[in-house]
Each structure stands twice: as C-alpha cells, then as structure tokens.
mmCIF file with all atom_site columns, C-alpha atoms in Angstrom:
data_model
loop_
_atom_site.group_PDB
_atom_site.id
_atom_site.type_symbol
_atom_site.label_atom_id
_atom_site.label_alt_id
_atom_site.label_comp_id
_atom_site.label_asym_id
_atom_site.label_entity_id
_atom_site.label_seq_id
_atom_site.pdbx_PDB_ins_code
_atom_site.Cartn_x
_atom_site.Cartn_y
_atom_site.Cartn_z
_atom_site.occupancy
_atom_site.B_iso_or_equiv
_atom_site.pdbx_formal_charge
_atom_site.auth_seq_id
_atom_site.auth_comp_id
_atom_site.auth_asym_id
_atom_site.auth_atom_id
_atom_site.pdbx_PDB_model_num
ATOM 1   C CA . ARG A 1 1   ? 91.953  101.659 83.389  1.00 0.00 ? 7   ARG A CA 1
ATOM 2   C CA . GLN A 1 2   ? 88.200  101.003 83.968  1.00 0.00 ? 8   GLN A CA 1
ATOM 3   C CA . VAL A 1 3   ? 88.733  100.915 87.741  1.00 0.00 ? 9   VAL A CA 1
ATOM 4   C CA . LEU A 1 4   ? 90.593  104.133 87.533  1.00 0.00 ? 10  LEU A CA 1
ATOM 5   C CA . ALA A 1 5   ? 87.867  105.720 85.467  1.00 0.00 ? 11  ALA A CA 1
ATOM 6   C CA . LEU A 1 6   ? 85.128  104.545 87.957  1.00 0.00 ? 12  LEU A CA 1
ATOM 7   C CA . THR A 1 7   ? 87.247  105.869 90.905  1.00 0.00 ? 13  THR A CA 1
ATOM 8   C CA . ARG A 1 8   ? 87.448  109.219 89.262  1.00 0.00 ? 14  ARG A CA 1
ATOM 9   C CA . LEU A 1 9   ? 83.775  109.249 88.507  1.00 0.00 ? 15  LEU A CA 1
ATOM 10  C CA . ILE A 1 10  ? 82.895  108.471 92.157  1.00 0.00 ? 16  ILE A CA 1
ATOM 11  C CA . ASP A 1 11  ? 85.438  111.136 93.382  1.00 0.00 ? 17  ASP A CA 1
ATOM 12  C CA . GLU A 1 12  ? 83.760  113.738 91.062  1.00 0.00 ? 18  GLU A CA 1
ATOM 13  C CA . LEU A 1 13  ? 80.197  112.648 92.153  1.00 0.00 ? 19  LEU A CA 1
ATOM 14  C CA . TYR A 1 14  ? 81.191  112.998 95.837  1.00 0.00 ? 20  TYR A CA 1
ATOM 15  C CA . ALA A 1 15  ? 82.848  116.353 95.398  1.00 0.00 ? 21  ALA A CA 1
ATOM 16  C CA . LEU A 1 16  ? 79.671  117.625 93.626  1.00 0.00 ? 22  LEU A CA 1
ATOM 17  C CA . ALA A 1 17  ? 77.458  116.278 96.436  1.00 0.00 ? 23  ALA A CA 1
ATOM 18  C CA . ARG A 1 18  ? 79.652  118.030 98.967  1.00 0.00 ? 24  ARG A CA 1
ATOM 19  C CA . ALA A 1 19  ? 79.581  121.326 96.997  1.00 0.00 ? 25  ALA A CA 1
ATOM 20  C CA . ASP A 1 20  ? 75.704  121.017 96.803  1.00 0.00 ? 26  ASP A CA 1
ATOM 21  C CA . ALA A 1 21  ? 75.587  120.581 100.617 1.00 0.00 ? 27  ALA A CA 1
ATOM 22  C CA . GLY A 1 22  ? 77.870  123.579 101.073 1.00 0.00 ? 28  GLY A CA 1
ATOM 23  C CA . GLU A 1 23  ? 80.612  121.272 102.518 1.00 0.00 ? 29  GLU A CA 1
ATOM 24  C CA . LEU A 1 24  ? 83.191  121.467 99.790  1.00 0.00 ? 30  LEU A CA 1
ATOM 25  C CA . ALA A 1 25  ? 86.577  122.067 101.559 1.00 0.00 ? 31  ALA A CA 1
ATOM 26  C CA . CYS A 1 26  ? 88.637  124.848 100.136 1.00 0.00 ? 32  CYS A CA 1
ATOM 27  C CA . ARG A 1 27  ? 91.713  126.332 101.735 1.00 0.00 ? 33  ARG A CA 1
ATOM 28  C CA . ARG A 1 28  ? 92.379  129.961 101.296 1.00 0.00 ? 34  ARG A CA 1
ATOM 29  C CA . GLU A 1 29  ? 95.920  131.034 100.781 1.00 0.00 ? 35  GLU A CA 1
ATOM 30  C CA . ALA A 1 30  ? 97.717  133.587 98.601  1.00 0.00 ? 36  ALA A CA 1
ATOM 31  C CA . PHE A 1 31  ? 99.743  132.222 95.693  1.00 0.00 ? 37  PHE A CA 1
ATOM 32  C CA . ASP A 1 32  ? 100.697 133.175 92.094  1.00 0.00 ? 38  ASP A CA 1
ATOM 33  C CA . LEU A 1 33  ? 97.913  131.761 89.845  1.00 0.00 ? 39  LEU A CA 1
ATOM 34  C CA . TRP A 1 34  ? 100.035 132.191 86.622  1.00 0.00 ? 40  TRP A CA 1
ATOM 35  C CA . GLU A 1 35  ? 102.977 130.329 88.087  1.00 0.00 ? 41  GLU A CA 1
ATOM 36  C CA . LEU A 1 36  ? 100.713 127.435 89.226  1.00 0.00 ? 42  LEU A CA 1
ATOM 37  C CA . THR A 1 37  ? 98.983  127.534 85.851  1.00 0.00 ? 43  THR A CA 1
ATOM 38  C CA . ALA A 1 38  ? 102.235 127.410 83.925  1.00 0.00 ? 44  ALA A CA 1
ATOM 39  C CA . THR A 1 39  ? 103.583 124.605 86.032  1.00 0.00 ? 45  THR A CA 1
ATOM 40  C CA . GLU A 1 40  ? 100.310 122.498 85.461  1.00 0.00 ? 46  GLU A CA 1
ATOM 41  C CA . ALA A 1 41  ? 100.563 123.279 81.689  1.00 0.00 ? 47  ALA A CA 1
ATOM 42  C CA . GLY A 1 42  ? 104.179 122.096 81.706  1.00 0.00 ? 48  GLY A CA 1
ATOM 43  C CA . ALA A 1 43  ? 102.867 118.753 83.072  1.00 0.00 ? 49  ALA A CA 1
ATOM 44  C CA . PHE A 1 44  ? 100.819 118.432 79.908  1.00 0.00 ? 50  PHE A CA 1
ATOM 45  C CA . ALA A 1 45  ? 103.371 119.449 77.367  1.00 0.00 ? 51  ALA A CA 1
ATOM 46  C CA . ALA A 1 46  ? 104.461 115.933 76.465  1.00 0.00 ? 52  ALA A CA 1
ATOM 47  C CA . SER A 1 47  ? 100.855 114.848 76.092  1.00 0.00 ? 53  SER A CA 1
ATOM 48  C CA . PHE A 1 48  ? 100.044 117.703 73.730  1.00 0.00 ? 54  PHE A CA 1
ATOM 49  C CA . GLU A 1 49  ? 103.198 116.984 71.736  1.00 0.00 ? 55  GLU A CA 1
ATOM 50  C CA . ALA A 1 50  ? 102.397 113.252 71.441  1.00 0.00 ? 56  ALA A CA 1
ATOM 51  C CA . ALA A 1 51  ? 98.914  114.206 70.248  1.00 0.00 ? 57  ALA A CA 1
ATOM 52  C CA . GLY A 1 52  ? 100.329 116.383 67.542  1.00 0.00 ? 58  GLY A CA 1
ATOM 53  C CA . ILE A 1 53  ? 98.808  119.544 69.191  1.00 0.00 ? 59  ILE A CA 1
ATOM 54  C CA . ALA A 1 54  ? 100.835 122.800 69.305  1.00 0.00 ? 60  ALA A CA 1
ATOM 55  C CA . PHE A 1 55  ? 100.728 124.355 72.760  1.00 0.00 ? 61  PHE A CA 1
ATOM 56  C CA . GLU A 1 56  ? 101.383 128.083 73.338  1.00 0.00 ? 62  GLU A CA 1
ATOM 57  C CA . LEU A 1 57  ? 101.850 129.687 76.658  1.00 0.00 ? 63  LEU A CA 1
ATOM 58  C CA . ALA A 1 58  ? 101.534 133.550 76.780  1.00 0.00 ? 64  ALA A CA 1
ATOM 59  C CA . GLU A 1 59  ? 103.867 135.802 78.660  1.00 0.00 ? 65  GLU A CA 1
ATOM 60  C CA . ALA A 1 60  ? 103.197 136.052 82.379  1.00 0.00 ? 66  ALA A CA 1
ATOM 61  C CA . PRO A 1 61  ? 100.860 138.871 83.355  1.00 0.00 ? 67  PRO A CA 1
ATOM 62  C CA . ALA A 1 62  ? 101.902 141.912 85.301  1.00 0.00 ? 68  ALA A CA 1
ATOM 63  C CA . ARG A 1 63  ? 99.944  140.562 88.313  1.00 0.00 ? 69  ARG A CA 1
ATOM 64  C CA . SER A 1 64  ? 98.572  137.178 89.162  1.00 0.00 ? 70  SER A CA 1
ATOM 65  C CA . GLN A 1 65  ? 98.267  136.893 93.110  1.00 0.00 ? 71  GLN A CA 1
ATOM 66  C CA . VAL A 1 66  ? 95.023  135.415 94.130  1.00 0.00 ? 72  VAL A CA 1
ATOM 67  C CA . VAL A 1 67  ? 93.724  133.963 97.377  1.00 0.00 ? 73  VAL A CA 1
ATOM 68  C CA . ALA A 1 68  ? 92.309  130.444 96.683  1.00 0.00 ? 74  ALA A CA 1
ATOM 69  C CA . ASP A 1 69  ? 93.035  126.777 97.255  1.00 0.00 ? 75  ASP A CA 1
ATOM 70  C CA . PRO A 1 70  ? 96.024  125.807 95.060  1.00 0.00 ? 76  PRO A CA 1
ATOM 71  C CA . ASP A 1 71  ? 95.143  122.123 95.191  1.00 0.00 ? 77  ASP A CA 1
ATOM 72  C CA . ARG A 1 72  ? 91.597  122.755 93.908  1.00 0.00 ? 78  ARG A CA 1
ATOM 73  C CA . MET A 1 73  ? 92.939  125.092 91.268  1.00 0.00 ? 79  MET A CA 1
ATOM 74  C CA . ARG A 1 74  ? 95.327  122.363 90.138  1.00 0.00 ? 80  ARG A CA 1
ATOM 75  C CA . GLN A 1 75  ? 92.276  120.095 89.902  1.00 0.00 ? 81  GLN A CA 1
ATOM 76  C CA . VAL A 1 76  ? 90.388  122.647 87.719  1.00 0.00 ? 82  VAL A CA 1
ATOM 77  C CA . LEU A 1 77  ? 93.433  123.255 85.451  1.00 0.00 ? 83  LEU A CA 1
ATOM 78  C CA . ALA A 1 78  ? 94.094  119.539 84.946  1.00 0.00 ? 84  ALA A CA 1
ATOM 79  C CA . ASN A 1 79  ? 90.565  118.953 84.005  1.00 0.00 ? 85  ASN A CA 1
ATOM 80  C CA . LEU A 1 80  ? 90.582  121.848 81.468  1.00 0.00 ? 86  LEU A CA 1
ATOM 81  C CA . PHE A 1 81  ? 93.882  120.832 79.943  1.00 0.00 ? 87  PHE A CA 1
ATOM 82  C CA . GLU A 1 82  ? 92.640  117.158 79.622  1.00 0.00 ? 88  GLU A CA 1
ATOM 83  C CA . ASN A 1 83  ? 89.453  118.366 77.855  1.00 0.00 ? 89  ASN A CA 1
ATOM 84  C CA . SER A 1 84  ? 91.577  120.386 75.361  1.00 0.00 ? 90  SER A CA 1
ATOM 85  C CA . LEU A 1 85  ? 93.836  117.418 74.788  1.00 0.00 ? 91  LEU A CA 1
ATOM 86  C CA . ARG A 1 86  ? 90.765  115.088 74.305  1.00 0.00 ? 92  ARG A CA 1
ATOM 87  C CA . TYR A 1 87  ? 88.748  117.265 71.981  1.00 0.00 ? 93  TYR A CA 1
ATOM 88  C CA . THR A 1 88  ? 91.354  119.089 69.812  1.00 0.00 ? 94  THR A CA 1
ATOM 89  C CA . SER A 1 89  ? 92.086  117.580 66.577  1.00 0.00 ? 95  SER A CA 1
ATOM 90  C CA . PRO A 1 90  ? 95.611  116.368 65.785  1.00 0.00 ? 96  PRO A CA 1
ATOM 91  C CA . GLY A 1 91  ? 97.474  119.111 64.018  1.00 0.00 ? 97  GLY A CA 1
ATOM 92  C CA . GLY A 1 92  ? 95.508  121.608 66.006  1.00 0.00 ? 98  GLY A CA 1
ATOM 93  C CA . ALA A 1 93  ? 96.642  124.207 68.607  1.00 0.00 ? 99  ALA A CA 1
ATOM 94  C CA . VAL A 1 94  ? 95.914  125.131 72.219  1.00 0.00 ? 100 VAL A CA 1
ATOM 95  C CA . ARG A 1 95  ? 96.859  128.575 73.549  1.00 0.00 ? 101 ARG A CA 1
ATOM 96  C CA . LEU A 1 96  ? 96.778  129.806 77.177  1.00 0.00 ? 102 LEU A CA 1
ATOM 97  C CA . GLY A 1 97  ? 96.761  133.513 77.898  1.00 0.00 ? 103 GLY A CA 1
ATOM 98  C CA . THR A 1 98  ? 95.563  136.059 80.418  1.00 0.00 ? 104 THR A CA 1
ATOM 99  C CA . GLN A 1 99  ? 93.845  139.356 80.726  1.00 0.00 ? 105 GLN A CA 1
ATOM 100 C CA . LEU A 1 100 ? 93.689  141.727 83.695  1.00 0.00 ? 106 LEU A CA 1
ATOM 101 C CA . GLU A 1 101 ? 90.588  143.670 84.057  1.00 0.00 ? 107 GLU A CA 1
ATOM 102 C CA . ALA A 1 102 ? 88.938  145.545 87.060  1.00 0.00 ? 108 ALA A CA 1
ATOM 103 C CA . GLY A 1 103 ? 90.692  143.704 89.790  1.00 0.00 ? 109 GLY A CA 1
ATOM 104 C CA . HIS A 1 104 ? 90.421  140.330 88.213  1.00 0.00 ? 110 HIS A CA 1
ATOM 105 C CA . ILE A 1 105 ? 92.526  137.975 86.337  1.00 0.00 ? 111 ILE A CA 1
ATOM 106 C CA . HIS A 1 106 ? 91.023  135.992 83.419  1.00 0.00 ? 112 HIS A CA 1
ATOM 107 C CA . LEU A 1 107 ? 92.782  132.820 82.411  1.00 0.00 ? 113 LEU A CA 1
ATOM 108 C CA . MET A 1 108 ? 91.788  132.072 78.732  1.00 0.00 ? 114 MET A CA 1
ATOM 109 C CA . LEU A 1 109 ? 92.277  128.524 77.360  1.00 0.00 ? 115 LEU A CA 1
ATOM 110 C CA . ASP A 1 110 ? 91.623  128.362 73.535  1.00 0.00 ? 116 ASP A CA 1
ATOM 111 C CA . ASP A 1 111 ? 91.703  125.381 71.397  1.00 0.00 ? 117 ASP A CA 1
ATOM 112 C CA . SER A 1 112 ? 91.181  124.736 67.719  1.00 0.00 ? 118 SER A CA 1
ATOM 113 C CA . ALA A 1 113 ? 88.535  122.685 65.971  1.00 0.00 ? 119 ALA A CA 1
ATOM 114 C CA . PRO A 1 114 ? 86.279  120.956 66.370  1.00 0.00 ? 120 PRO A CA 1
ATOM 115 C CA . GLY A 1 115 ? 84.134  123.783 67.839  1.00 0.00 ? 121 GLY A CA 1
ATOM 116 C CA . VAL A 1 116 ? 81.051  123.655 70.059  1.00 0.00 ? 122 VAL A CA 1
ATOM 117 C CA . PRO A 1 117 ? 77.559  124.463 68.578  1.00 0.00 ? 123 PRO A CA 1
ATOM 118 C CA . ASP A 1 118 ? 76.099  127.733 69.954  1.00 0.00 ? 124 ASP A CA 1
ATOM 119 C CA . GLU A 1 119 ? 73.207  125.906 71.688  1.00 0.00 ? 125 GLU A CA 1
ATOM 120 C CA . ALA A 1 120 ? 75.754  123.810 73.607  1.00 0.00 ? 126 ALA A CA 1
ATOM 121 C CA . LEU A 1 121 ? 77.874  126.580 75.001  1.00 0.00 ? 127 LEU A CA 1
ATOM 122 C CA . ALA A 1 122 ? 75.404  127.497 77.740  1.00 0.00 ? 128 ALA A CA 1
ATOM 123 C CA . ARG A 1 123 ? 75.128  123.841 78.815  1.00 0.00 ? 129 ARG A CA 1
ATOM 124 C CA . LEU A 1 124 ? 78.750  122.677 78.948  1.00 0.00 ? 130 LEU A CA 1
ATOM 125 C CA . ALA A 1 125 ? 79.039  122.920 82.751  1.00 0.00 ? 131 ALA A CA 1
ATOM 126 C CA . GLU A 1 126 ? 75.795  120.962 83.401  1.00 0.00 ? 132 GLU A CA 1
ATOM 127 C CA . ARG A 1 127 ? 76.182  117.619 85.036  1.00 0.00 ? 133 ARG A CA 1
ATOM 128 C CA . PHE A 1 128 ? 76.140  114.676 82.664  1.00 0.00 ? 134 PHE A CA 1
ATOM 129 C CA . TYR A 1 129 ? 75.887  116.935 79.662  1.00 0.00 ? 135 TYR A CA 1
ATOM 130 C CA . ARG A 1 130 ? 78.071  116.022 76.635  1.00 0.00 ? 136 ARG A CA 1
ATOM 131 C CA . VAL A 1 131 ? 77.988  117.748 73.319  1.00 0.00 ? 137 VAL A CA 1
ATOM 132 C CA . ASP A 1 132 ? 78.084  114.558 71.485  1.00 0.00 ? 138 ASP A CA 1
ATOM 133 C CA . ALA A 1 133 ? 77.403  111.517 73.568  1.00 0.00 ? 139 ALA A CA 1
ATOM 134 C CA . SER A 1 134 ? 79.018  109.050 71.289  1.00 0.00 ? 140 SER A CA 1
ATOM 135 C CA . ARG A 1 135 ? 82.172  111.066 71.039  1.00 0.00 ? 141 ARG A CA 1
ATOM 136 C CA . SER A 1 136 ? 82.394  111.561 74.726  1.00 0.00 ? 142 SER A CA 1
ATOM 137 C CA . ARG A 1 137 ? 82.126  107.923 75.372  1.00 0.00 ? 143 ARG A CA 1
ATOM 138 C CA . GLU A 1 138 ? 84.806  107.189 72.791  1.00 0.00 ? 144 GLU A CA 1
ATOM 139 C CA . HIS A 1 139 ? 87.165  109.536 74.802  1.00 0.00 ? 145 HIS A CA 1
ATOM 140 C CA . GLY A 1 140 ? 85.841  108.529 78.191  1.00 0.00 ? 146 GLY A CA 1
ATOM 141 C CA . GLY A 1 141 ? 84.132  111.046 80.384  1.00 0.00 ? 147 GLY A CA 1
ATOM 142 C CA . ALA A 1 142 ? 80.656  111.134 82.103  1.00 0.00 ? 148 ALA A CA 1
ATOM 143 C CA . GLY A 1 143 ? 79.962  114.827 81.689  1.00 0.00 ? 149 GLY A CA 1
ATOM 144 C CA . LEU A 1 144 ? 80.981  115.757 85.253  1.00 0.00 ? 150 LEU A CA 1
ATOM 145 C CA . GLY A 1 145 ? 84.397  117.354 84.835  1.00 0.00 ? 151 GLY A CA 1
ATOM 146 C CA . LEU A 1 146 ? 83.197  120.840 83.793  1.00 0.00 ? 152 LEU A CA 1
ATOM 147 C CA . ALA A 1 147 ? 80.424  120.822 86.253  1.00 0.00 ? 153 ALA A CA 1
ATOM 148 C CA . LEU A 1 148 ? 82.896  120.058 89.003  1.00 0.00 ? 154 LEU A CA 1
ATOM 149 C CA . CYS A 1 149 ? 85.215  122.839 87.724  1.00 0.00 ? 155 CYS A CA 1
ATOM 150 C CA . ARG A 1 150 ? 82.431  125.257 87.985  1.00 0.00 ? 156 ARG A CA 1
ATOM 151 C CA . ARG A 1 151 ? 81.603  124.319 91.530  1.00 0.00 ? 157 ARG A CA 1
ATOM 152 C CA . LEU A 1 152 ? 85.148  124.312 92.615  1.00 0.00 ? 158 LEU A CA 1
ATOM 153 C CA . LEU A 1 153 ? 85.614  127.856 91.231  1.00 0.00 ? 159 LEU A CA 1
ATOM 154 C CA . GLU A 1 154 ? 82.335  129.088 92.613  1.00 0.00 ? 160 GLU A CA 1
ATOM 155 C CA . ALA A 1 155 ? 83.463  127.919 95.987  1.00 0.00 ? 161 ALA A CA 1
ATOM 156 C CA . GLN A 1 156 ? 86.456  130.143 95.687  1.00 0.00 ? 162 GLN A CA 1
ATOM 157 C CA . GLY A 1 157 ? 84.615  133.293 94.388  1.00 0.00 ? 163 GLY A CA 1
ATOM 158 C CA . ALA A 1 158 ? 85.706  132.583 90.738  1.00 0.00 ? 164 ALA A CA 1
ATOM 159 C CA . THR A 1 159 ? 83.691  131.878 87.668  1.00 0.00 ? 165 THR A CA 1
ATOM 160 C CA . LEU A 1 160 ? 83.897  129.704 84.523  1.00 0.00 ? 166 LEU A CA 1
ATOM 161 C CA . ALA A 1 161 ? 82.665  130.847 81.134  1.00 0.00 ? 167 ALA A CA 1
ATOM 162 C CA . PHE A 1 162 ? 82.622  129.343 77.623  1.00 0.00 ? 168 PHE A CA 1
ATOM 163 C CA . ALA A 1 163 ? 82.728  130.997 74.186  1.00 0.00 ? 169 ALA A CA 1
ATOM 164 C CA . HIS A 1 164 ? 83.878  130.300 70.724  1.00 0.00 ? 170 HIS A CA 1
ATOM 165 C CA . SER A 1 165 ? 87.585  130.419 70.363  1.00 0.00 ? 171 SER A CA 1
ATOM 166 C CA . PRO A 1 166 ? 89.354  132.522 67.760  1.00 0.00 ? 172 PRO A CA 1
ATOM 167 C CA . LEU A 1 167 ? 91.270  129.328 66.928  1.00 0.00 ? 173 LEU A CA 1
ATOM 168 C CA . GLY A 1 168 ? 88.104  127.617 65.841  1.00 0.00 ? 174 GLY A CA 1
ATOM 169 C CA . GLY A 1 169 ? 87.310  125.556 68.914  1.00 0.00 ? 175 GLY A CA 1
ATOM 170 C CA . LEU A 1 170 ? 86.405  126.345 72.494  1.00 0.00 ? 176 LEU A CA 1
ATOM 171 C CA . ARG A 1 171 ? 87.446  129.254 74.674  1.00 0.00 ? 177 ARG A CA 1
ATOM 172 C CA . VAL A 1 172 ? 87.276  128.557 78.417  1.00 0.00 ? 178 VAL A CA 1
ATOM 173 C CA . THR A 1 173 ? 87.622  131.503 80.701  1.00 0.00 ? 179 THR A CA 1
ATOM 174 C CA . VAL A 1 174 ? 88.362  131.262 84.478  1.00 0.00 ? 180 VAL A CA 1
ATOM 175 C CA . SER A 1 175 ? 87.985  134.633 86.210  1.00 0.00 ? 181 SER A CA 1
ATOM 176 C CA . MET A 1 176 ? 89.210  135.270 89.729  1.00 0.00 ? 182 MET A CA 1
ATOM 177 C CA . PRO A 1 177 ? 89.618  138.254 91.849  1.00 0.00 ? 183 PRO A CA 1
ATOM 178 C CA . LEU A 1 178 ? 93.242  139.469 92.292  1.00 0.00 ? 184 LEU A CA 1
ATOM 179 C CA . ALA A 1 179 ? 94.683  139.573 95.787  1.00 0.00 ? 185 ALA A CA 1
ATOM 180 C CA . GLY A 1 180 ? 96.265  142.689 97.394  1.00 0.00 ? 186 GLY A CA 1
ATOM 181 C CA . LYS A 1 181 ? 95.551  146.335 97.800  1.00 0.00 ? 187 LYS A CA 1
ATOM 182 C CA . ASP A 1 182 ? 96.749  147.417 94.243  1.00 0.00 ? 188 ASP A CA 1
ATOM 183 C CA . VAL A 1 183 ? 94.127  145.637 92.262  1.00 0.00 ? 189 VAL A CA 1
ATOM 184 C CA . ALA A 1 184 ? 92.839  148.353 89.959  1.00 0.00 ? 190 ALA A CA 1
#
C-alpha cells in the first residue's frame, strides 16, 4: 500500500511539473461529459455504500458535449470522488448535479459534513495544502490531488471552484465550455 501511495505521489508531482512547464499532454476530442461522469460515479458506488454514504446522481442535463481529454477528465473525477469518500462522515451524503449556463456546463459535487472553514476554501487547490494536516495524514494524501485537478482542468479550458455545500460539507464545481454551435 505504501509503494502504491508513493507511486501515486510521484505521478502527481511529475504531472504538476509538466503542467508548470507547459508540457502536460491533453488530447482534444468530443465526448459526453455527463455520460463519462455518471460512469465514473458508478465505479465509486460500492465504495460509497460500504462507507455508509448515500450517493445521489441528478438527471442528465439537456446538453453535455464537451471537447477535452476523456482520460484526464476521468483522472479529475476519480480524485474528486475519492476526496468526497475520504472526507464525508459515515451516514452522510454526496450529490452530483449539473447546471447549464452561458455555453458552459457546471458539474457540482456536494458532500455533507464535515465542512471546510471559510479561510481554507481559497487554498484548497494549492500544492501541499491540507485543511487539517493530522486528518489528511490519517486518510493518506499529500495535498496534491486538488492542485493536479485544477491544472488538468486549466489545460483544457475548464475551471475548478470550491464553496460551502448546501449539504453541510464542500461543493466542488467543475466548469467547462460546451461543444457545438447551439451553446447558448
């Protein structure tokens, strides 16, 4: 387990270094972001259930075609689901929904308590930043996952934002431009 954790850490550091150098490889292809997201969420369903966390997937949006790298998006989504799984208390809930606005799709991942203090929200995607260092060590994690997610999304013209969730925990929003001519 420690070797796998170290390997992941090295992979994340390498990807961040490549992003800093402008050498992060991202393919560009059209795909259905909601379909990919729902599939990735399904891969975590048993883990949420085993942790005693209710998972709710909203209905598919009217449009969700984007042009991005589906492999990099899987990497981002897996990291976000893992974080919700690690930091949502048993008996809690995680909800995934979307909003369409001004030619963009916003994926919103909400989880229940515990929440994140106001002063920590702006720092969540900083490298090596952890809200509570002792809790993060307990769950594993070096504070690189969200920084990597932000860089992977930026490389594809997307953004990552954090806010307080109406469920009492954290809301993570991934915003991407929709593909196609009919993106109002």
